Coordinates of C-alpha atoms in Angstrom, one line a residue:
M20 CA 94.0 65.5 73.6
E21 CA 94.0 65.6 69.8
R22 CA 92.4 69.3 69.9
F23 CA 95.1 70.3 72.6
L24 CA 97.9 69.2 69.9
C25 CA 97.0 70.4 66.6
P26 CA 98.5 73.2 64.7
S27 CA 96.2 76.0 63.7
H28 CA 96.3 79.4 61.7
Y29 CA 97.5 81.0 64.9
I30 CA 99.5 78.0 66.4
D31 CA 101.7 77.6 63.5
F32 CA 104.5 75.4 64.4
P33 CA 105.0 74.1 61.2
A34 CA 106.6 77.5 60.4
E35 CA 109.9 77.6 59.8
N36 CA 110.9 79.9 62.3
I37 CA 109.2 78.1 64.7
Q38 CA 111.1 74.7 64.2
R39 CA 114.2 76.5 64.2
C40 CA 113.4 77.7 67.8
I41 CA 112.6 74.4 69.0
Q42 CA 115.5 72.9 67.6
A43 CA 117.7 75.7 69.5
L44 CA 115.3 75.2 72.6
F45 CA 114.8 71.6 73.2
P46 CA 117.9 69.2 72.9
P47 CA 117.5 65.7 72.3
G48 CA 116.4 63.5 75.6
M49 CA 115.1 66.6 77.2
E50 CA 112.4 65.5 79.4
A51 CA 109.0 66.5 79.1
V52 CA 109.1 68.8 82.4
E53 CA 112.3 70.4 81.4
K54 CA 110.9 71.4 77.8
I55 CA 108.1 72.8 79.4
K56 CA 109.9 74.9 81.9
T57 CA 112.6 76.1 79.0
A58 CA 109.6 77.2 76.7
Y59 CA 108.0 79.1 80.0
H60 CA 111.3 80.8 80.7
F61 CA 111.8 81.7 76.9
V62 CA 108.4 82.9 76.3
R63 CA 108.4 85.0 79.5
D64 CA 111.6 86.4 79.6
D65 CA 113.2 86.6 75.9
I66 CA 109.8 87.9 74.3
P67 CA 108.7 91.0 76.0
H68 CA 105.2 92.0 76.5
A69 CA 104.3 94.4 73.8
F70 CA 103.1 97.0 76.4
D71 CA 106.0 96.6 78.4
S72 CA 108.4 97.1 75.5
H73 CA 106.2 100.0 73.4
A74 CA 106.4 97.7 70.5
K75 CA 105.1 99.3 67.3
V76 CA 103.8 96.1 65.9
V77 CA 100.6 93.6 66.7
P78 CA 101.6 90.1 66.4
V79 CA 99.1 87.4 66.4
T80 CA 100.3 84.1 65.2
A81 CA 103.0 82.2 67.1
S82 CA 105.2 82.6 64.2
E83 CA 104.9 86.3 64.1
V84 CA 105.5 86.7 68.0
L85 CA 108.8 84.9 67.6
H86 CA 109.7 87.1 64.5
H87 CA 109.2 90.2 66.3
R88 CA 110.0 89.1 69.5
T89 CA 107.2 90.6 71.1
G90 CA 103.5 90.4 71.6
I91 CA 100.4 90.8 74.4
C92 CA 99.4 87.8 76.7
H93 CA 97.1 86.3 74.1
A94 CA 99.8 86.4 71.2
K95 CA 102.2 84.9 73.8
A96 CA 100.1 82.1 74.9
N97 CA 100.1 81.1 71.1
L98 CA 103.9 80.7 70.9
M99 CA 103.9 78.8 74.2
A100 CA 101.1 76.3 72.7
A101 CA 103.5 76.1 69.4
L102 CA 106.7 75.2 71.0
L103 CA 104.9 72.8 73.0
R104 CA 102.4 71.2 71.0
A105 CA 105.3 70.7 68.6
Q106 CA 107.0 68.3 71.1
G107 CA 103.7 66.3 71.6
I108 CA 102.8 68.1 75.0
P109 CA 98.9 69.1 75.1
T110 CA 98.8 72.9 75.6
G111 CA 95.5 75.2 76.1
F112 CA 94.4 78.4 76.8
C113 CA 92.6 79.8 80.3
F114 CA 91.3 83.4 80.6
Q115 CA 91.0 85.6 83.2
R116 CA 88.9 89.2 83.7
I117 CA 91.2 91.8 85.1
T118 CA 91.4 95.6 85.2
Y119 CA 93.0 97.7 82.8
M120 CA 94.6 99.7 86.0
A121 CA 96.4 98.1 88.8
E122 CA 94.8 100.6 91.3
D123 CA 91.2 100.2 90.5
E124 CA 88.7 99.4 88.0
S125 CA 87.9 103.2 86.6
L126 CA 89.4 102.3 83.2
G127 CA 87.4 99.2 82.8
Y128 CA 88.0 95.4 82.3
C129 CA 89.9 93.2 79.8
T130 CA 90.4 89.6 78.9
H131 CA 94.1 87.9 80.2
A132 CA 95.2 84.8 78.6
F133 CA 97.9 82.4 79.8
S134 CA 98.5 78.7 79.2
A135 CA 97.4 75.2 80.6
V136 CA 100.1 72.6 80.3
Y137 CA 99.4 69.2 80.6
L138 CA 101.7 67.0 82.4
D139 CA 101.8 63.7 84.2
G140 CA 97.9 63.3 84.2
R141 CA 97.1 66.9 85.3
W142 CA 97.1 70.2 83.8
L143 CA 99.8 73.0 85.1
R144 CA 98.6 77.0 85.0
L145 CA 101.8 78.7 83.5
D146 CA 101.3 82.5 82.8
A147 CA 104.2 84.1 80.5
R148 CA 103.2 87.6 80.2
G149 CA 106.3 88.6 81.4
N150 CA 107.6 90.2 84.6
K151 CA 107.8 93.9 85.9
P152 CA 107.7 95.6 89.0
G153 CA 104.5 94.6 90.4
I154 CA 104.0 91.5 88.2
D155 CA 106.2 88.1 89.6
A156 CA 104.7 85.3 87.6
Q157 CA 106.7 82.3 88.0
F158 CA 106.8 78.6 86.8
S159 CA 105.1 76.4 89.6
L160 CA 104.4 72.3 89.3
T161 CA 102.1 72.9 92.1
E162 CA 99.9 76.0 92.6
P163 CA 99.7 78.3 89.9
I164 CA 101.5 81.6 90.2
L165 CA 100.0 83.9 87.9
A166 CA 100.7 87.7 86.8
Y167 CA 97.5 88.6 88.0
P168 CA 96.4 87.0 91.4
P169 CA 92.3 87.8 91.2
R170 CA 91.2 90.3 93.0
P171 CA 87.5 89.5 94.0
E172 CA 87.2 93.2 95.4
F173 CA 87.7 94.4 91.9
E174 CA 85.4 91.9 90.6
E175 CA 88.4 89.9 88.9
Y176 CA 88.2 86.2 88.6
L177 CA 89.4 83.2 86.5
Y178 CA 87.2 81.8 83.8
P179 CA 86.6 77.9 84.5
G180 CA 88.1 75.5 82.2
I181 CA 90.9 75.2 79.6
Y182 CA 90.2 76.2 75.8
A183 CA 91.9 74.6 73.2
G184 CA 92.2 77.4 70.9
P185 CA 92.8 81.1 71.5
H186 CA 90.0 83.6 72.0
L187 CA 88.9 84.0 68.7
V188 CA 87.3 87.4 68.9
T189 CA 90.4 88.6 70.6
M190 CA 92.4 87.1 67.8
A191 CA 90.0 89.4 65.3
K192 CA 90.8 92.4 67.5
L193 CA 94.8 91.8 67.3
E194 CA 94.7 91.3 63.3
Q195 CA 92.3 94.9 62.9
S196 CA 94.6 96.7 64.9
S197 CA 98.2 98.2 63.7
R198 CA 99.2 99.5 66.9
N199 CA 98.8 98.2 70.6
R200 CA 97.0 101.4 71.8
E201 CA 94.2 100.4 69.6
L202 CA 93.8 97.4 72.0
F203 CA 92.7 100.0 74.9
H204 CA 89.3 100.8 72.6
G205 CA 87.1 98.0 72.2
F206 CA 89.2 95.2 73.5
P207 CA 87.1 92.2 74.6
D208 CA 86.4 92.1 78.3
E209 CA 84.2 89.4 78.5
L210 CA 84.6 85.7 77.8
M211 CA 81.1 84.2 76.6
E212 CA 82.3 80.8 74.9
A213 CA 82.2 77.8 76.8
P214 CA 85.8 76.0 77.5
D215 CA 86.7 72.7 75.8
L216 CA 87.7 70.9 78.8
L217 CA 86.6 71.3 82.6
D218 CA 89.3 69.9 84.6

């Protein structure tokens, strides 16, 4: 489980702003399930998806996402991991192949990221992408309620397993981009790496 608890360049929970946020979100004595639910709603609802908010910045690390109060799904998953790992709650990453367009696959595919959180001996899949008309991800302790339910007719699917860190190819793409619109060109549309854990 150590792989799912440690900080990294992208999951930088020792950062001062992350630590302040943790103190505000998690009062002493809060149970793990409430911490997970609180972190989920904070990242989903209080940190708008960069495409929805038409953000002019491209945050990557957890502390950058918190500072700018926005990020795409991959960056928001970094923030989820930072908040919960700092509380000793193992948190990883899950990935999904989805179409760029809701209606069809005419513009191709991209890789979507969401969180896996360990609670009471099992992994929960939680998607904090951010809701809007047509997207309704929810906190669930049973079946995952994702932003993008896979549509086999469009060759969308979930990648198996849980990853201890974000997708490094995607992180590099974010770091190389100065505007979110650049992510529509050359954004990774396939995951080749093996997961750290097959649950």
